[in-house]
Short mmCIF file of C-alpha atoms and ligand atoms in Angstrom, two decimals:
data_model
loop_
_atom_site.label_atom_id
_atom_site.label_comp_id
_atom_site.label_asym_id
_atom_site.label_seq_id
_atom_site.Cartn_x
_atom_site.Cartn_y
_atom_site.Cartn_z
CA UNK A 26 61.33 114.42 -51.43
CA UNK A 27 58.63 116.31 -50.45
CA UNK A 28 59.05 118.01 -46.79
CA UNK A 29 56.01 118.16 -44.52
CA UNK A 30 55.51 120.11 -41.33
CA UNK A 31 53.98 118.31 -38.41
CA UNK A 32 50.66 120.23 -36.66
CA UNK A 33 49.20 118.19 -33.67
CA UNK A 34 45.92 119.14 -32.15
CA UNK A 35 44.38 116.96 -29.68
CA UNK A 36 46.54 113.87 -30.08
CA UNK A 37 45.89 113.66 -33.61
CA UNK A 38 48.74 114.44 -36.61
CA UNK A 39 48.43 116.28 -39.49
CA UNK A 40 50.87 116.47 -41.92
CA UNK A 41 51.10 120.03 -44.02
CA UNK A 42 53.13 120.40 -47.36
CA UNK A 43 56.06 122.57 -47.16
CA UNK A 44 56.55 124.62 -50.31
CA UNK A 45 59.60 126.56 -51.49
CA UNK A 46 60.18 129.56 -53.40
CA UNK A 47 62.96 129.88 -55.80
CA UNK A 48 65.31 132.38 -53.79
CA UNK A 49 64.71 129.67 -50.74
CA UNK A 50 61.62 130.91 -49.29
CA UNK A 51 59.59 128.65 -47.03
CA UNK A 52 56.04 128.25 -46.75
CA UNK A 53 53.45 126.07 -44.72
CA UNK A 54 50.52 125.29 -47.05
CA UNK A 55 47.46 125.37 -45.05
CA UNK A 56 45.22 125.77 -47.90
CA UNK A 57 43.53 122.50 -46.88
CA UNK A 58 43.66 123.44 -42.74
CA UNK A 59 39.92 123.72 -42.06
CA UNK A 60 38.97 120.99 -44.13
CA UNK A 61 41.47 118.73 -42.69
CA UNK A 62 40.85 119.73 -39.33
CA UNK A 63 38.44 122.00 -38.44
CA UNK A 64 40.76 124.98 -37.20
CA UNK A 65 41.56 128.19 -39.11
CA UNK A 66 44.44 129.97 -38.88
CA UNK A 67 44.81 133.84 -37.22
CA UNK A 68 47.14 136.46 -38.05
CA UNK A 69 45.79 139.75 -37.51
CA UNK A 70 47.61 142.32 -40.19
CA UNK A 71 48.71 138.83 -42.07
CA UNK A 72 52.28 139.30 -40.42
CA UNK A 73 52.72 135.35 -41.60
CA UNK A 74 50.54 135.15 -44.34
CA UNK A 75 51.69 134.58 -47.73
CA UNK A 76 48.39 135.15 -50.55
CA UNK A 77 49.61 133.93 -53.32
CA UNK A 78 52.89 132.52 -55.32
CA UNK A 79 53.84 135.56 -57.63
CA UNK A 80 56.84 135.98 -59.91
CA UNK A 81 56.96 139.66 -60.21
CA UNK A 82 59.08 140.82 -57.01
CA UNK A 83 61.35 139.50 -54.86
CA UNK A 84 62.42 141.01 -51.69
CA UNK A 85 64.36 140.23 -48.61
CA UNK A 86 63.57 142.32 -45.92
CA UNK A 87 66.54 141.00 -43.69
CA UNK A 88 68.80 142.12 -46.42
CA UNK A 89 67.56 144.89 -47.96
CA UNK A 90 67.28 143.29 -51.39
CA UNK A 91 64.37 144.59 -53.73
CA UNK A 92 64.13 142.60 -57.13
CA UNK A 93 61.64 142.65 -60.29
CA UNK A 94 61.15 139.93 -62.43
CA UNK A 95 64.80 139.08 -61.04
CA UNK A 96 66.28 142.13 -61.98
CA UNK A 97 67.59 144.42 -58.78
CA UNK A 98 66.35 147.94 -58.17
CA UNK A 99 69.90 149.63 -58.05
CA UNK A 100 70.60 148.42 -62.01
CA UNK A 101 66.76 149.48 -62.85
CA UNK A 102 67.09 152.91 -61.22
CA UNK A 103 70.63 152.54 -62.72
CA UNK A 104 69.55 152.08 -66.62
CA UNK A 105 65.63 151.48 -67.17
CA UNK A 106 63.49 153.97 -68.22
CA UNK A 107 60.04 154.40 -65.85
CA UNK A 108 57.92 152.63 -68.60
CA UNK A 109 60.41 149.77 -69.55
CA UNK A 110 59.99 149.09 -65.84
CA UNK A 111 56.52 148.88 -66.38
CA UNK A 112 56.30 146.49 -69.30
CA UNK A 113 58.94 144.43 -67.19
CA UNK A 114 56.67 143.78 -64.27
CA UNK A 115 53.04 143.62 -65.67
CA UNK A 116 54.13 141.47 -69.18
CA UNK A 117 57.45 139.82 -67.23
CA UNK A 118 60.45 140.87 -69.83
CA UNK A 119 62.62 144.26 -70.33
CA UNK A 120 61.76 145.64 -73.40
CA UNK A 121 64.22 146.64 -75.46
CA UNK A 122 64.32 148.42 -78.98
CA UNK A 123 60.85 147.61 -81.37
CA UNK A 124 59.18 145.74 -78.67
CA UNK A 125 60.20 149.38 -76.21
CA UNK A 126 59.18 151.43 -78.90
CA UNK A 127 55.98 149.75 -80.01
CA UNK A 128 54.78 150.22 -75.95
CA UNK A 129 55.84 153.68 -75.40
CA UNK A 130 53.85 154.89 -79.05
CA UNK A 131 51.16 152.94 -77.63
CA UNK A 132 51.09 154.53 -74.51
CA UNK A 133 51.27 157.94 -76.59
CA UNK A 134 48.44 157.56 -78.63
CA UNK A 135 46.17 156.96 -75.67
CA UNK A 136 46.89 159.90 -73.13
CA UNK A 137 44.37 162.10 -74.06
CA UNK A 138 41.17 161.73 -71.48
CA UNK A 139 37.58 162.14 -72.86
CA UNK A 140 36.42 165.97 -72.98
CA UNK A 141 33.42 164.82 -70.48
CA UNK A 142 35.57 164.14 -67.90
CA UNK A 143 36.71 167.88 -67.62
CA UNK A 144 32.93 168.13 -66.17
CA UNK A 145 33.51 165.90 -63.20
CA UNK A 146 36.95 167.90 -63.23
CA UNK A 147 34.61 170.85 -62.33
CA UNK A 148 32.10 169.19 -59.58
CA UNK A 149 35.17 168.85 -57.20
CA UNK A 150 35.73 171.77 -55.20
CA UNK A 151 40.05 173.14 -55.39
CA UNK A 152 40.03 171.72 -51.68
CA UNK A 153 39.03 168.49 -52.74
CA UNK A 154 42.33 165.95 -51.76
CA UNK A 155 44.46 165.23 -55.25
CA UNK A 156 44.12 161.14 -54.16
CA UNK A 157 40.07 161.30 -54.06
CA UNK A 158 40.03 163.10 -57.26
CA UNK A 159 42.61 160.39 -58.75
CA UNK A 160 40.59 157.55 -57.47
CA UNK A 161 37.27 158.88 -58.27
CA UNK A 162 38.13 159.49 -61.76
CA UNK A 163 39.91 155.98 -62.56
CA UNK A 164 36.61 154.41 -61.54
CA UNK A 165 34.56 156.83 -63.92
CA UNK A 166 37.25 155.41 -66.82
CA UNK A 167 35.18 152.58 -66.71
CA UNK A 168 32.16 154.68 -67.18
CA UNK A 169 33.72 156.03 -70.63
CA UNK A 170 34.80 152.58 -70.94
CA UNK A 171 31.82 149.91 -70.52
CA UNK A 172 33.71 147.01 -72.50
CA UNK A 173 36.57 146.85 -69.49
CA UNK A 174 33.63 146.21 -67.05
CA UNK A 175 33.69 142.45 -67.96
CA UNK A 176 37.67 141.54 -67.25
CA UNK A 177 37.27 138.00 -68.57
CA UNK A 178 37.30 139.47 -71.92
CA UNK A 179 40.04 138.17 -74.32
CA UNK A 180 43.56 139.29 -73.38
CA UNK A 181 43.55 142.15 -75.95
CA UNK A 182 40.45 143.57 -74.32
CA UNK A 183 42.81 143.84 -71.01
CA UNK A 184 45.92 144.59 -73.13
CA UNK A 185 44.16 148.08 -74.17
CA UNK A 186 42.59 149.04 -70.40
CA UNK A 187 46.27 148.50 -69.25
CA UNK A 188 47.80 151.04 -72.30
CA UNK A 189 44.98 153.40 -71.22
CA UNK A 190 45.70 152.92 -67.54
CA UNK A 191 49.19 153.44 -67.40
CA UNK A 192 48.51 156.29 -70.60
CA UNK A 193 45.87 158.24 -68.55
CA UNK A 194 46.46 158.49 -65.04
CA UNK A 195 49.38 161.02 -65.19
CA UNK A 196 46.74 163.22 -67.37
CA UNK A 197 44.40 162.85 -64.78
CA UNK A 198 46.96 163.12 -62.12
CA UNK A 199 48.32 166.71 -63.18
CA UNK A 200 44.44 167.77 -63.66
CA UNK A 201 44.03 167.24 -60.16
CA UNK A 202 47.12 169.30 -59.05
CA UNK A 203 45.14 171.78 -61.18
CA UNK A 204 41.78 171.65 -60.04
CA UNK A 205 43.66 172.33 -56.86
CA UNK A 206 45.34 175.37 -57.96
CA UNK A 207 42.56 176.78 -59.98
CA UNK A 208 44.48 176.61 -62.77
CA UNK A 209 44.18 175.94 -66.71
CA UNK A 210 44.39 172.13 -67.51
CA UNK A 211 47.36 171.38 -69.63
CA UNK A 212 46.79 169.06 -72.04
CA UNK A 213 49.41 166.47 -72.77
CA UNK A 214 52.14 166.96 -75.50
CA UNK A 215 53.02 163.28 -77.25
CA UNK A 216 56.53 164.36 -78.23
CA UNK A 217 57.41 164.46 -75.05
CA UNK A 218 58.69 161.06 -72.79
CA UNK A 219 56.18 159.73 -70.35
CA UNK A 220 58.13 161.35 -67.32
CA UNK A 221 58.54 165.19 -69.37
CA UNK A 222 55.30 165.30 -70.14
CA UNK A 223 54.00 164.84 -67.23
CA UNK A 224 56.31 167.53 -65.58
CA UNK A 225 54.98 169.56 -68.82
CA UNK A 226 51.33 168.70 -67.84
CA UNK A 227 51.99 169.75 -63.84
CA UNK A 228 54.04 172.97 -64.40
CA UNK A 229 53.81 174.24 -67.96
CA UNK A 230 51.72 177.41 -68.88
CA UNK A 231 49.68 177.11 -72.12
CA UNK A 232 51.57 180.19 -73.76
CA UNK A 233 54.71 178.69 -73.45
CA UNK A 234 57.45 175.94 -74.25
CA UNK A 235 57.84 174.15 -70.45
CA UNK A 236 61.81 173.53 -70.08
CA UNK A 237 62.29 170.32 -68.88
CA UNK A 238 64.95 170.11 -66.35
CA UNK A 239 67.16 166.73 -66.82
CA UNK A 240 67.64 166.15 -63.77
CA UNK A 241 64.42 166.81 -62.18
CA UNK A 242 63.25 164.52 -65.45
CA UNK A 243 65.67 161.93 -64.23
CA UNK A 244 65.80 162.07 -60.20
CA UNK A 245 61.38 162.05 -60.86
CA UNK A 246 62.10 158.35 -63.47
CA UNK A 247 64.18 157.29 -60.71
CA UNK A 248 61.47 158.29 -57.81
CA UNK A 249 58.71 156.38 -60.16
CA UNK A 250 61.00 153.33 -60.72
CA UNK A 251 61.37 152.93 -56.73
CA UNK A 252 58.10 152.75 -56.22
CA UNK A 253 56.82 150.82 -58.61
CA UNK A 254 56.12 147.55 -57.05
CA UNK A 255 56.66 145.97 -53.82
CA UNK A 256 54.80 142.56 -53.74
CA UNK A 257 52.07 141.83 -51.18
CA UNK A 258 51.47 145.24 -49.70
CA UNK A 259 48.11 146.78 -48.68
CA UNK A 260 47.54 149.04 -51.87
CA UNK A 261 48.98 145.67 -53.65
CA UNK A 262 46.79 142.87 -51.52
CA UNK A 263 43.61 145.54 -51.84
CA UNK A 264 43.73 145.72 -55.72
CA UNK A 265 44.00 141.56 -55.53
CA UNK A 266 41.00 141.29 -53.28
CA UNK A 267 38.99 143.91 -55.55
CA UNK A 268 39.79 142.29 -58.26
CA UNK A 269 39.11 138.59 -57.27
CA UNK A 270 35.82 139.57 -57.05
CA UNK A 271 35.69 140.34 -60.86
CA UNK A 272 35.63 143.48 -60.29
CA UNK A 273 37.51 146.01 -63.71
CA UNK A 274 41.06 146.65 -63.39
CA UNK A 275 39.66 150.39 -63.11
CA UNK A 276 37.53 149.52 -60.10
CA UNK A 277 40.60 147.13 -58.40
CA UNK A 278 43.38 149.92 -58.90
CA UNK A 279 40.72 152.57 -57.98
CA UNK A 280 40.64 150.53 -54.47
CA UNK A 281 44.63 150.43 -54.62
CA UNK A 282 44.48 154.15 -54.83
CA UNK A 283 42.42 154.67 -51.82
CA UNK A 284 44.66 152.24 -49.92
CA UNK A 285 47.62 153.82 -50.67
CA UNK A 286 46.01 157.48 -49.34
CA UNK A 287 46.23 156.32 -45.26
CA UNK A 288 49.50 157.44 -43.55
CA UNK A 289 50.81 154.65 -42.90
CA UNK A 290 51.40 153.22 -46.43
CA UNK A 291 51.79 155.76 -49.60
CA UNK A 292 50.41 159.05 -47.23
CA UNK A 293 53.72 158.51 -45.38
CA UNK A 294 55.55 160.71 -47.75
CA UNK A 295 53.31 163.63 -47.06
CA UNK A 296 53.22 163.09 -43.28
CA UNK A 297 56.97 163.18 -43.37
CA UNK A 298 56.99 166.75 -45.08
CA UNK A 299 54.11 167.53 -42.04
CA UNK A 300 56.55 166.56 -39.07
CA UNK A 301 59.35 167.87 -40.48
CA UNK A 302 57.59 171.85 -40.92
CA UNK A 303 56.19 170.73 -37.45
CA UNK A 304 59.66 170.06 -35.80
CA UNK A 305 61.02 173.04 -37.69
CA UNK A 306 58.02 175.81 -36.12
CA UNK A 307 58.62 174.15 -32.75
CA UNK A 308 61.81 175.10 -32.63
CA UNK A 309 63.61 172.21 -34.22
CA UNK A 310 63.93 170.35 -30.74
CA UNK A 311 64.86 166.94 -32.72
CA UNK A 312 65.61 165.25 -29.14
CA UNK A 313 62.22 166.09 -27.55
CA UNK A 314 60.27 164.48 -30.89
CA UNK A 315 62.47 161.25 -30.73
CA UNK A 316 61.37 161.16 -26.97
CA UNK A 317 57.96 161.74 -28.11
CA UNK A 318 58.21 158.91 -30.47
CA UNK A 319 59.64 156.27 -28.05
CA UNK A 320 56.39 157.40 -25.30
CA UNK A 321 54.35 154.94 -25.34
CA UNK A 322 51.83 157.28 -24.15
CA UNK A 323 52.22 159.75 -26.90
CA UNK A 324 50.86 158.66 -30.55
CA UNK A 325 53.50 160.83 -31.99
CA UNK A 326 55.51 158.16 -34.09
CA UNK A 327 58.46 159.17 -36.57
CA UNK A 328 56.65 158.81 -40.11
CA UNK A 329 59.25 157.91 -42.96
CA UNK A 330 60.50 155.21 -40.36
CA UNK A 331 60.17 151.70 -39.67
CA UNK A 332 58.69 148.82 -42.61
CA UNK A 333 56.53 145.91 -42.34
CA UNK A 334 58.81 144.14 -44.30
CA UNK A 335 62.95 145.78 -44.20
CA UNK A 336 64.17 145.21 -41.07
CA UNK A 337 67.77 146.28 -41.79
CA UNK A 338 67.42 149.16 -44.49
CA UNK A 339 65.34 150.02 -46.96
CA UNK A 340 67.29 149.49 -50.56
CA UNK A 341 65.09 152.23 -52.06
CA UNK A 342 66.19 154.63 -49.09
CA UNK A 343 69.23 154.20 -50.11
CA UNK A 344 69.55 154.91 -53.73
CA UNK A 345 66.84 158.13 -53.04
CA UNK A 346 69.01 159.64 -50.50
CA UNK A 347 72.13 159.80 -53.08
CA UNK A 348 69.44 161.18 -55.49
CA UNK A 349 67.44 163.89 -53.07
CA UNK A 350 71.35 165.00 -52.33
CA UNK A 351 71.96 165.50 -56.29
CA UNK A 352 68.42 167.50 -56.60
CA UNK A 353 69.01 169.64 -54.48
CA UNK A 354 72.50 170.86 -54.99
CA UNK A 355 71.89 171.07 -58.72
CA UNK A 356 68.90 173.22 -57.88
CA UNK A 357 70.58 175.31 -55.51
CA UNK A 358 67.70 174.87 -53.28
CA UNK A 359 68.73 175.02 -49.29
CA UNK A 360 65.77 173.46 -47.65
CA UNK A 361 65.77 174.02 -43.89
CA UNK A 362 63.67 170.96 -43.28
CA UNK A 363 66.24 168.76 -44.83
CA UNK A 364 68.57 169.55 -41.74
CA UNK A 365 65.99 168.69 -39.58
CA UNK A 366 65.95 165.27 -41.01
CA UNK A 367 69.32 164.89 -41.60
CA UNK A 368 69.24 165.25 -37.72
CA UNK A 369 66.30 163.19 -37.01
CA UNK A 370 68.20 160.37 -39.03
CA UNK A 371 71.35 160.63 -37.26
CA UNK A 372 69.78 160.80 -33.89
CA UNK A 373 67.23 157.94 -34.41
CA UNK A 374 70.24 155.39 -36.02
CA UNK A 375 71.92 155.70 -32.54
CA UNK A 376 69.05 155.39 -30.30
CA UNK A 377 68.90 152.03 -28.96
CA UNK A 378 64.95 152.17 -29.24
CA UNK A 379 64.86 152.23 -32.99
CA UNK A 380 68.02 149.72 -33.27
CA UNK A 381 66.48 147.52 -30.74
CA UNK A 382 63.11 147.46 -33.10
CA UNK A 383 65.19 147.69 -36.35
CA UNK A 384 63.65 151.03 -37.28
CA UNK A 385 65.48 152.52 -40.35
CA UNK A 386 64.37 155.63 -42.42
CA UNK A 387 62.21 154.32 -45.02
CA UNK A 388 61.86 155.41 -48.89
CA UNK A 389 59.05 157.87 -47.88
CA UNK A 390 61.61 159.96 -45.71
CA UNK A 391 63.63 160.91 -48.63
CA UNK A 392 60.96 161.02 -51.29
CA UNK A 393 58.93 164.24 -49.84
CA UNK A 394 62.09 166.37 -50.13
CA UNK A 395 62.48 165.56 -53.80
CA UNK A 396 59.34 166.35 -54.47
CA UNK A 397 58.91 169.40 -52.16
CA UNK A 398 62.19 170.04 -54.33
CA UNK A 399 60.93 170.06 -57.98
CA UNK A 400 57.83 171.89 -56.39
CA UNK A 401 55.30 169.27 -56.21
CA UNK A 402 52.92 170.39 -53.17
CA UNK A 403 51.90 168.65 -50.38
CA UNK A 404 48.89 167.20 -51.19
CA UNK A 405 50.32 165.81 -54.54
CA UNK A 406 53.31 163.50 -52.95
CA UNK A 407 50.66 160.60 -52.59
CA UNK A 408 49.50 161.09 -56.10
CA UNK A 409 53.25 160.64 -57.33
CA UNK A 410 53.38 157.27 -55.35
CA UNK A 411 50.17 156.01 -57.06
CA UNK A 412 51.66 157.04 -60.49
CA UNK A 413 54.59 155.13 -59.64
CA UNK A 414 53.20 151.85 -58.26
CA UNK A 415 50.31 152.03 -61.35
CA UNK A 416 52.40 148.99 -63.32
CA UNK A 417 52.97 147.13 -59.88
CA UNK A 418 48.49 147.39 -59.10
CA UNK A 419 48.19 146.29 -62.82
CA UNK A 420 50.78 143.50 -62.67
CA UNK A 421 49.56 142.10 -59.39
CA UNK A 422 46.24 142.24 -60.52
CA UNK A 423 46.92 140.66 -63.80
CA UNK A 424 49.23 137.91 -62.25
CA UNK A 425 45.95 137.19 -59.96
CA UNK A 426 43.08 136.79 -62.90
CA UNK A 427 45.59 134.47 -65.60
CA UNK A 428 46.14 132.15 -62.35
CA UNK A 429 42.50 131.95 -61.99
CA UNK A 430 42.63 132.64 -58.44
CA UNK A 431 39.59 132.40 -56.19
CA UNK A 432 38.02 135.30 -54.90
CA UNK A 433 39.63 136.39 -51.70
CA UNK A 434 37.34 135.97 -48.32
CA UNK A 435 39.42 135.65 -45.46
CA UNK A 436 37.52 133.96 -42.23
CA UNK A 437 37.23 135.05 -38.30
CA UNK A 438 37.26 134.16 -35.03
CA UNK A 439 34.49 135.25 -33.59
CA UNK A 440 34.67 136.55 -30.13
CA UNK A 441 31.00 138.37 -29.58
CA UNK A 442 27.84 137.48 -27.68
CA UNK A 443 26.57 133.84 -27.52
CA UNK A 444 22.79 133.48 -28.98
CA UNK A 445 20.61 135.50 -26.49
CA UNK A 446 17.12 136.12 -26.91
CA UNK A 447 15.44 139.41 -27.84
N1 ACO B 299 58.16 155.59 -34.68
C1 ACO B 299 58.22 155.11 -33.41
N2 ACO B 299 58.04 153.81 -33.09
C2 ACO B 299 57.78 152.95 -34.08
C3 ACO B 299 57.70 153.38 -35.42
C4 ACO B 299 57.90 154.74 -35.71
N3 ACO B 299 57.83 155.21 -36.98
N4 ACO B 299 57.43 152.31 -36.22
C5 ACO B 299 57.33 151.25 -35.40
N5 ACO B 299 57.55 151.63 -34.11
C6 ACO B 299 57.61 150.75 -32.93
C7 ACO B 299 56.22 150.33 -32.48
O1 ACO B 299 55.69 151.21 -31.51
C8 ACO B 299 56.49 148.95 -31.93
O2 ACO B 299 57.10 149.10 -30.68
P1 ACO B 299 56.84 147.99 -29.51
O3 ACO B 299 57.41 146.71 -30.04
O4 ACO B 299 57.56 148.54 -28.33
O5 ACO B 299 55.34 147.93 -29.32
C9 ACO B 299 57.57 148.38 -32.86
O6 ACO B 299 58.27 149.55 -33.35
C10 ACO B 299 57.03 147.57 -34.04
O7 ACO B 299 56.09 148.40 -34.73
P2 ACO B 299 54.79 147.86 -35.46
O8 ACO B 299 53.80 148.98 -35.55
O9 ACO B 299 54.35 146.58 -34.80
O10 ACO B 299 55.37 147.51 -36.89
P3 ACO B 299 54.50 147.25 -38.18
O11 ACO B 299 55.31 146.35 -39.01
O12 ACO B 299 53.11 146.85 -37.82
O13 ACO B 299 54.40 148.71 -38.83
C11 ACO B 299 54.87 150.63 -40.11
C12 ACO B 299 55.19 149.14 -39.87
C13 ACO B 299 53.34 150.82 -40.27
C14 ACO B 299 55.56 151.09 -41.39
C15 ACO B 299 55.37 151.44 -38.87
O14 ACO B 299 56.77 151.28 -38.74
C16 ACO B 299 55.00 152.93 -38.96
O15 ACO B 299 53.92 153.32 -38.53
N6 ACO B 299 55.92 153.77 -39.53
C17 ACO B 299 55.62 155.18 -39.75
C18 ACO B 299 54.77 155.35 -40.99
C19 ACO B 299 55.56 155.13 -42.26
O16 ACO B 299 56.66 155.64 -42.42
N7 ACO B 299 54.96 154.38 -43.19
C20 ACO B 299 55.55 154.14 -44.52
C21 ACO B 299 55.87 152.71 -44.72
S1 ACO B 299 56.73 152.49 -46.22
C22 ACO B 299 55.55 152.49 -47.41
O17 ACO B 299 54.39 152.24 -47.23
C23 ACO B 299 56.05 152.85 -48.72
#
């Protein structure tokens, strides 16, 4: 039997459909609200508001459970490659053996970018941010690319933007650590993986062989994995919206890009780095910035903590933390900041403030240290989170156009002057 909830406004009974998802989620459908009854529905920051039915992820923020296409994050950091991760979320199975091997030479054959990009390349000044480089140049791909302007085209048409997507944007993403460092661009080397050669592309001289170090290779799969989807975010939700419109799956991801850039999504990671160095050249005072976080007067808040969605840990924390631990003791590196938020961490788990609001570290607390680690700068750590969540953007957005969902226009409630007369 069908279950309905009951809404009554002004004596009158409306009946709403409750839907269920199949790990036991509950919905109200309101799609038919306003025409029933004249009312719309608020929820500023869409705290309640479920978008769409998806299959790709499933998470439970009580319980710290992160899923993709059913399959749990600890056994796909565990075994999967970054790319079989990939093919699992945007075409729904795990690709094993010739279907694996048929994506990855695809993927291959298309990383090269077109020569005239290297001229936008060298418009942007080296202090132009990596992420406005990286966004800017996905939507000129569709400039090189008119055919992918027009995303009802048949599915092979979409098949082939997604290969040169997912084959491009770590080209372009090491191009703009190089821009930024004045540097040569490296230009990639197909017998390498998809994770090595983008290491190769980021640190490798042209006069030389780049050693690939396997567990840098494997703790940066791992970091790529962890990020790579997370349902309904704002990077997520943004490349939706874009896309409803009809917009290319350049243009839509382009928007996810720029989403992902504020601090308090994907720039997280690179805030975290900031507060730790900040902490550290104040002395280290750990005590007086966890004060400063709980003042509600002060707009200092502890970045790499708290989630939307995980209210009891973050699963991704966890399996990064092992990992960040196993970086840097195989590279010998003793970083000074990681003390600082080892001691943040311990501090801010006993502080009834952040147990009382359920604020645990987040994957973004770990992740800069890795990164800082393998000597990614700064600037870059945003970038690495856009590489990662690339198959998530494209799976979303894909998920969103085969449905044939309508283009997304949320409504208001207005609150401004009455008609007044000029
Ligand atoms: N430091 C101090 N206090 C915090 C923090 C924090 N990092 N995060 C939340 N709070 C407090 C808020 O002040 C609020 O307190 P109140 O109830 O007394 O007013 C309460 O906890 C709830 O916070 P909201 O901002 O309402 O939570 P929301 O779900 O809107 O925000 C967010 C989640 C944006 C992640 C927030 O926790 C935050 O700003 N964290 C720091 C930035 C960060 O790490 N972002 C990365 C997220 S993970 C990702 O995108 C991959």
């Amino acid at each position: 039997m069908t279950k309905t909830a009951e809404l009554h406004i002004d004596g009158k009974v409306y009946e709403l459909p409750v839907l269920e998802g199949t790990e036991g989620e509950k919905a109200i459908d309101i799609s038919k609200l306003r025409a029933q009854t004249g009312h719309i529905t608020l929820d500023i920051g869409f705290k309640n508001t479920g978008s769409t039915k998806s299959s790709i992820t499933f998470l439970d923020g009580e319980q710290g459970i992160l899923r993709h296409r059913g399959y749990s994050i600890e056994d796909l950091c565990d075994k999967a490659d970054f790319l079989q991760v990939a093919h699992l979320l945007i075409y729904g199975e795990y690709p094993t053996g010739e279907t694996y091997d048929k994506f990855k030479n695809t993927i291959t054959y298309h990383t090269l970018v077109h020569e005239d990009m290297r001229k936008i390349f060298d418009g942007f000044p080296a202090s132009a941010h990596p992420m406005g480089v990286l966004s800017s140049l996905v939507t000129s791909l569709t400039a090189f690319y008119p055919e992918s302007l027009d995303p009802t085209t048949a599915p092979e048409g979409v098949d082939l933007t997604i290969v040169r997507l997912l084959a491009k944007l770590p080209t372009i993403a090491a191009w703009s650590y190089k821009n930024e460092m004045g540097h040569p661009l490296n230009y990639p080397n197909n017998n390498l993986d998809y994770v090595s050669n983008f290491l190769q592309m980021m640190f490798g001289l042209r006069t030389e062989t780049y050693e690939i170090n396997p567990i840098v290779r494997d703790a940066l799969n791992k970091l790529l994995i962890l990020h790579a989807d997370h349902e309904q975010n704002c990077s997520a939700a943004t490349v939706r919206v874009v896309g409803s419109s009809q917009a290319s799956l350049y243009a839509s991801v382009s928007a996810g890009i720029n989403a992902l850039w504020g601090r308090l999504h994907g720039g997280a990671n690179q805030a975290v780095i900031e507060m730790l160095e900040n902490i550290m050249e104040d002395g280290g005072d750990v005590e007086k910035y966890i004060a400063k976080a709980k003042d509600k007067n002060d707009p200092f808040r502890l970045m790499g903590f708290g989630h939307r969605v995980y209210k009891n840990f973050d699963p991704r924390a966890r399996i990064i933390k092992k990992s960040c631990d196993e970086v840097l003791e195989s590279l010998g590196i003793n970083d000074p900041t990681l003390e600082i938020a080892k001691k943040l961490e311990e501090a801010a788990l006993k502080d009834d403030y952040f147990v009382d609001r359920k604020l645990f570290p987040n994957v973004d607390f770990y992740s800069g240290i890795i990164y800082r680690a393998i000597g990614i700068p700064t600037e870059m750590f945003t970038v690495m989170f856009a590489l990662g969540r690339l198959p998530g953007w494209i799976a979303q957005w894909k998920e969103m156009r085969e449905e044939g969902q309508p283009i997304g226009r949320p409504r208001q409630l207005y609150v401004g002057e009455n008609h007044r007369p000029l």
